[in-house]
CSV table of C-alpha atoms in Angstrom, one decimal:
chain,number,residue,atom,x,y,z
A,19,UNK,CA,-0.8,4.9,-19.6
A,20,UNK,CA,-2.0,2.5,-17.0
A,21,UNK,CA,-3.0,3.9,-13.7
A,22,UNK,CA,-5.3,4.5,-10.7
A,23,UNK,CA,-6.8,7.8,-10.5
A,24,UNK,CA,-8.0,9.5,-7.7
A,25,UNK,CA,-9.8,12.6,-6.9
A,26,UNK,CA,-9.5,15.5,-4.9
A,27,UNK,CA,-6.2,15.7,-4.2
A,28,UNK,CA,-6.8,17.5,-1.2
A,29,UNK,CA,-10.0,17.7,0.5
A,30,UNK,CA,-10.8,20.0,3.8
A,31,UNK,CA,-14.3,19.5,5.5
A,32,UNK,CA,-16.2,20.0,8.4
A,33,UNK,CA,-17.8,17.0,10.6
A,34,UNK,CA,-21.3,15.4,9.8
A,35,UNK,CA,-20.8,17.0,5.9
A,36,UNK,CA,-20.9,14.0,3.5
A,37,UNK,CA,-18.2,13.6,0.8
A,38,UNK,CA,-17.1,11.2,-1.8
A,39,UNK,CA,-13.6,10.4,-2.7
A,40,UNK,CA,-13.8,8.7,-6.0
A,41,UNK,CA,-11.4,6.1,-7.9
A,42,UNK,CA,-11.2,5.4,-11.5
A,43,UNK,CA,-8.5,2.3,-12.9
A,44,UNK,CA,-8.1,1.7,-16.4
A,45,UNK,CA,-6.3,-1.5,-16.5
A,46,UNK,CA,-9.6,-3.8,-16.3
A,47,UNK,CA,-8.4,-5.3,-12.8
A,48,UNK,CA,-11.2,-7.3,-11.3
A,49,UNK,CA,-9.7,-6.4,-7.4
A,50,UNK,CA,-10.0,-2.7,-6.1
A,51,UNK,CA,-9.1,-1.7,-2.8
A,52,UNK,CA,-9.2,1.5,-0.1
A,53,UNK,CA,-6.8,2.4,2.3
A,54,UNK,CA,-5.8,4.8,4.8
A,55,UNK,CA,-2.1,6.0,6.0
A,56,UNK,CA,-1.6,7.5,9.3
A,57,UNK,CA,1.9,8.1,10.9
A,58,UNK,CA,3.2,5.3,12.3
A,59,UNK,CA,0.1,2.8,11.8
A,60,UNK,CA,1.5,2.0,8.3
A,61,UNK,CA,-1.4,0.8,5.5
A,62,UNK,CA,-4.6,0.0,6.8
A,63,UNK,CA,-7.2,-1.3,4.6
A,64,UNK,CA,-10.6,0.0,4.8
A,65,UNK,CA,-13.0,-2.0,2.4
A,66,UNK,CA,-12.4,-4.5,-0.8
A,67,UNK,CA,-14.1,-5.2,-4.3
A,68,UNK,CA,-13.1,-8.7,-5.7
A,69,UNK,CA,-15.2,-7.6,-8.9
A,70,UNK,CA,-18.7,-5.7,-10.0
A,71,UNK,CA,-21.1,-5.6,-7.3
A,72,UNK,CA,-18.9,-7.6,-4.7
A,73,UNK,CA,-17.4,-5.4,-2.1
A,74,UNK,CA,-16.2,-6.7,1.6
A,75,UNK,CA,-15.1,-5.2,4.6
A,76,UNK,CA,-11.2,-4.6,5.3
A,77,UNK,CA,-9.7,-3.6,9.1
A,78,UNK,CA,-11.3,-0.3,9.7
A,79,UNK,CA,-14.7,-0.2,7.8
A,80,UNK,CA,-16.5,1.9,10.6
A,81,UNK,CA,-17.8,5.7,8.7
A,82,UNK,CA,-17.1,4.6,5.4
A,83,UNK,CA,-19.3,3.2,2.7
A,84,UNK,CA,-18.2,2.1,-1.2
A,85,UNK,CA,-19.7,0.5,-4.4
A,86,UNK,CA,-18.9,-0.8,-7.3
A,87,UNK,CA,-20.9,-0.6,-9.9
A,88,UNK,CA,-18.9,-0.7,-12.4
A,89,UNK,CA,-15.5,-2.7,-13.0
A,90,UNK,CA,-13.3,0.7,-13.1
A,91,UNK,CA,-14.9,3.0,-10.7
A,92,UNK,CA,-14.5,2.5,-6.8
A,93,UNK,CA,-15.9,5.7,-5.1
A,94,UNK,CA,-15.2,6.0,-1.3
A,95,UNK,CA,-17.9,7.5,1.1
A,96,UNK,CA,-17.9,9.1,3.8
A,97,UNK,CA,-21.3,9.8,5.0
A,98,UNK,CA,-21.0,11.7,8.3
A,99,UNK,CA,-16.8,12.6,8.2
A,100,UNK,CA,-15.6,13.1,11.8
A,101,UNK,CA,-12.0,14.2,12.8
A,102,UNK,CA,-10.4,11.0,13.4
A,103,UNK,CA,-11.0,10.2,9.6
A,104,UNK,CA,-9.0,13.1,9.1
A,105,UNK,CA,-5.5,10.9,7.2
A,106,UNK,CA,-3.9,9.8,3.5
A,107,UNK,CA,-6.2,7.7,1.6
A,108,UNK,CA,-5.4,5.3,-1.2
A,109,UNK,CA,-6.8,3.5,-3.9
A,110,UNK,CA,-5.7,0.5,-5.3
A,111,UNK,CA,-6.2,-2.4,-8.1
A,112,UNK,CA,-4.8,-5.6,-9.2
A,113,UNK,CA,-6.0,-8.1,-11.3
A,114,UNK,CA,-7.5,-11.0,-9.3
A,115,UNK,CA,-4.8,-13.5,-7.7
A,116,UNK,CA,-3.8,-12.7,-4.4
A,117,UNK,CA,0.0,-13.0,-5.6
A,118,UNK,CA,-0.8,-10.1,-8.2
A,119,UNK,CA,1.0,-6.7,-7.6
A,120,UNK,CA,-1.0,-3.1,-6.4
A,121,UNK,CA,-0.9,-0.6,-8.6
A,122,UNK,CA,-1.8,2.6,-5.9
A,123,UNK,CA,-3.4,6.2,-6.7
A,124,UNK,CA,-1.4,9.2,-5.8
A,125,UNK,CA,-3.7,9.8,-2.8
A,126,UNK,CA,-6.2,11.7,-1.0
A,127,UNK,CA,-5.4,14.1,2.0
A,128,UNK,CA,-8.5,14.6,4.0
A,129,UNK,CA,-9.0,17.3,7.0
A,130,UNK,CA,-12.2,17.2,9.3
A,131,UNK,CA,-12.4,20.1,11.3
B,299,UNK,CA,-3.6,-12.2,13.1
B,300,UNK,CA,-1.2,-11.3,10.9
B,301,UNK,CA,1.5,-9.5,11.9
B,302,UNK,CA,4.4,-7.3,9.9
B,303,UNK,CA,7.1,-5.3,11.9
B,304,UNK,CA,9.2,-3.0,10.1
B,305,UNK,CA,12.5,-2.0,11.1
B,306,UNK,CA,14.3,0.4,11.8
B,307,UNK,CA,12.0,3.2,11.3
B,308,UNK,CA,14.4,5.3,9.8
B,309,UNK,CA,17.6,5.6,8.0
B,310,UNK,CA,20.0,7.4,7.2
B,311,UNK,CA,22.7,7.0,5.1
B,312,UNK,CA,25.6,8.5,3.5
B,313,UNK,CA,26.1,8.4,-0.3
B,314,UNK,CA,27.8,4.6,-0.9
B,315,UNK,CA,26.8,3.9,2.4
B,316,UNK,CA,25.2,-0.1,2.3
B,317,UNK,CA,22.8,-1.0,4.7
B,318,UNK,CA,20.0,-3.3,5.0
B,319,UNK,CA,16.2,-3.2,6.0
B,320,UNK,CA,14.2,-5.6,8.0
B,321,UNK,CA,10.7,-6.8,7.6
B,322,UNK,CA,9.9,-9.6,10.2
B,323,UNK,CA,6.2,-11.2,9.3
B,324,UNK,CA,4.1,-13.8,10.9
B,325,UNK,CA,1.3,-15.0,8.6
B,326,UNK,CA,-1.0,-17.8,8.0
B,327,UNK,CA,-0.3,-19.7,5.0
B,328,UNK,CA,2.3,-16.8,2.8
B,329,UNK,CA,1.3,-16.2,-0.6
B,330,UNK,CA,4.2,-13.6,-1.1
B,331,UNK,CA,6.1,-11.0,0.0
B,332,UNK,CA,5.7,-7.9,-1.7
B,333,UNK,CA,7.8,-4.8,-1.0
B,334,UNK,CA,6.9,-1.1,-2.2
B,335,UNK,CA,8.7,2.4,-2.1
B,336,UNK,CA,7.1,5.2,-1.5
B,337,UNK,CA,7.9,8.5,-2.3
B,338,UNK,CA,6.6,11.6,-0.2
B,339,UNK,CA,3.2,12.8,-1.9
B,340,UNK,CA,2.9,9.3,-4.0
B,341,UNK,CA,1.2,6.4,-3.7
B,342,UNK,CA,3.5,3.7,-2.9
B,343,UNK,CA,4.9,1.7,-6.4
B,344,UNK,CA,5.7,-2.1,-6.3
B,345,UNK,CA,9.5,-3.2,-5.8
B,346,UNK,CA,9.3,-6.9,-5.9
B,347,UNK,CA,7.5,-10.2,-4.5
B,348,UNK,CA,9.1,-12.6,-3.0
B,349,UNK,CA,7.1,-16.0,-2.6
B,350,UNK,CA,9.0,-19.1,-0.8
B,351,UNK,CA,12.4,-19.1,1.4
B,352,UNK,CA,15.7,-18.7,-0.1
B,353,UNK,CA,14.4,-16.3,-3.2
B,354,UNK,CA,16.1,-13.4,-3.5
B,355,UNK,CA,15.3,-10.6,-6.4
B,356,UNK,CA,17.1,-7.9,-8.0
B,357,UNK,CA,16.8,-4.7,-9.1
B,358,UNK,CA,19.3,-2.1,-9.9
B,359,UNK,CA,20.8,-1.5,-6.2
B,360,UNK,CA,18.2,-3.1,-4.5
B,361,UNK,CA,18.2,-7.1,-3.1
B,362,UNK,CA,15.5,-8.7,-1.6
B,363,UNK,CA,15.6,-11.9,0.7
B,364,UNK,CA,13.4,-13.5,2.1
B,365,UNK,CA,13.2,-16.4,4.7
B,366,UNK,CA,10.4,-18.2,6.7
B,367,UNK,CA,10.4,-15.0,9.6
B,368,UNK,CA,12.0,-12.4,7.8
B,369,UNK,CA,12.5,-10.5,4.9
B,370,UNK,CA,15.9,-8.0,4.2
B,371,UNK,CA,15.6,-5.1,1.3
B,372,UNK,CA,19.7,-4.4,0.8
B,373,UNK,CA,20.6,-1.3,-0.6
B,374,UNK,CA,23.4,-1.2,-2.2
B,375,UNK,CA,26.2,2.2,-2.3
B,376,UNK,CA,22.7,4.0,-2.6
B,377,UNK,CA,22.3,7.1,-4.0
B,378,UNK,CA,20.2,10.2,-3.3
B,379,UNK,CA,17.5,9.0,-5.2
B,380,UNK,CA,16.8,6.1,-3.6
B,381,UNK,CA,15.8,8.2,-0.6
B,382,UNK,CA,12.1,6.9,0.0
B,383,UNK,CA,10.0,5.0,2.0
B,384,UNK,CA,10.2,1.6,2.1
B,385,UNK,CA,7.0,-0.6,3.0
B,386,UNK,CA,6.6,-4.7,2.9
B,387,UNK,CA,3.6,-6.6,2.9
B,388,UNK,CA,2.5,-9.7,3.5
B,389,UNK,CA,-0.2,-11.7,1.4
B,390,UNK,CA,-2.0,-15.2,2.4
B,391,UNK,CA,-5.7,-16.2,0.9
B,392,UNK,CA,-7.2,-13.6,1.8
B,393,UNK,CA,-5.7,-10.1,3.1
B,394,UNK,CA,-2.8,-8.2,2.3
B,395,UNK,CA,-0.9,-7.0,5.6
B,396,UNK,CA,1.3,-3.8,5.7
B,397,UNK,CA,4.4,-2.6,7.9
B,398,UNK,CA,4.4,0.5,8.9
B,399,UNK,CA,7.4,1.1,6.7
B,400,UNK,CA,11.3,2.5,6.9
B,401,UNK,CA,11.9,5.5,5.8
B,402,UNK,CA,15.3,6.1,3.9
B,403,UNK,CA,17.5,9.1,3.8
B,404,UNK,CA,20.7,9.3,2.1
B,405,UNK,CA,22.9,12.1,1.7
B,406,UNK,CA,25.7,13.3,-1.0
């Protein structure tokens, strides 16, 4: 079955302790993609892969770190977590036109205390 | 900057109960229109894309329009099960901008 996995499913912390949110697609799309939901805001995206070893900033880079190393992993870092990163996170792949649909993960809900 | 406003925010409907949903965009150089549903605790799972004005798409109770400001999801008599959230998005070269979404209820 094609799909984006993502894992935990729930996360609690506490500020400054580092965590990684990781992402796994098994359809062999070049693109991969993080976002975070927040009431209101809508889909915000955080950083962008077009392919292995090509990443780019989105709209709200700042605390966060990614790689991709390799075509179907895109692990989401968070090196020093702090409350207001505390919201719904999403992976997500497509192959590589920018006409090409999103195939999302079921999410990640984070909680910095 | 791109910009996608979503509206209303919510909705809701009675069982058979048409209405229509409004995504108003403005966007440097559209590549398409895409619009998702999500369901509470899901990631959000593509709908349709719309690409140039006057296209419309179809599926099952659901029509999209689209024209050069706007965008309408109809929902058809709808059904409990198309309670969700609705979310459009707009694509050009480079960046894919979401709305903050509409969020359906219908009742029996």
């Amino acid at each position: 079955e094609a799909q984006v996995t993502q894992n935990p499913r729930y996360l609690i912390t506490v500020t400054g302790k580092k965590l990684t949110v990781t992402c796994s697609q098994n359809m062999n799309h070049e693109y991969m993609s993080w976002y975070r939901q927040d009431p209101g805001l809508g889909l915000r995206q955080i950083y962008y892969s077009m392919n292995v070893e090509v990443t780019d900033k989105g709209d709200v880079p700042e605390g966060y770190k990614v790689s991709r190393k390799e075509k179907r992993n895109f692990p989401l870092i968070l090196e020093s977590p702090s409350p207001n990163q505390t919201s719904l996170y999403f992976c997500a792949s497509r192959r590589r036109g920018p006409h090409e649909k999103l195939f999302f993960g079921s999410g990640t809900q984070l909680s910095v205390l | 900057e791109d910009q996608v406003t979503q509206s209303p925010e919510a909705l809701r409907l009675q069982e058979g109960e048409s209405s229509s949903l409004n995504c108003s965009y403005t966007v440097s150089g559209l590549r398409g229109l895409f619009w998702y549903r999500q369901d509470p605790g899901k990631g959000p799972e593509f709908l349709f894309t719309l690409y140039s004005a006057g296209e419309e798409k179809e599926k099952e109770r659901l029509k999209a329009t689209l024209t050069k400001k706007e965008s309408f999801l109809h929902i058809t008599a709808p059904k409990p099960e198309d309670s969700a959230t609705y979310l459009c998005a707009v694509q050009n070269d480079y960046k894919l901008s979401f709305g903050a979404g509409t969020t359906v209820t219908v009742r029996a």
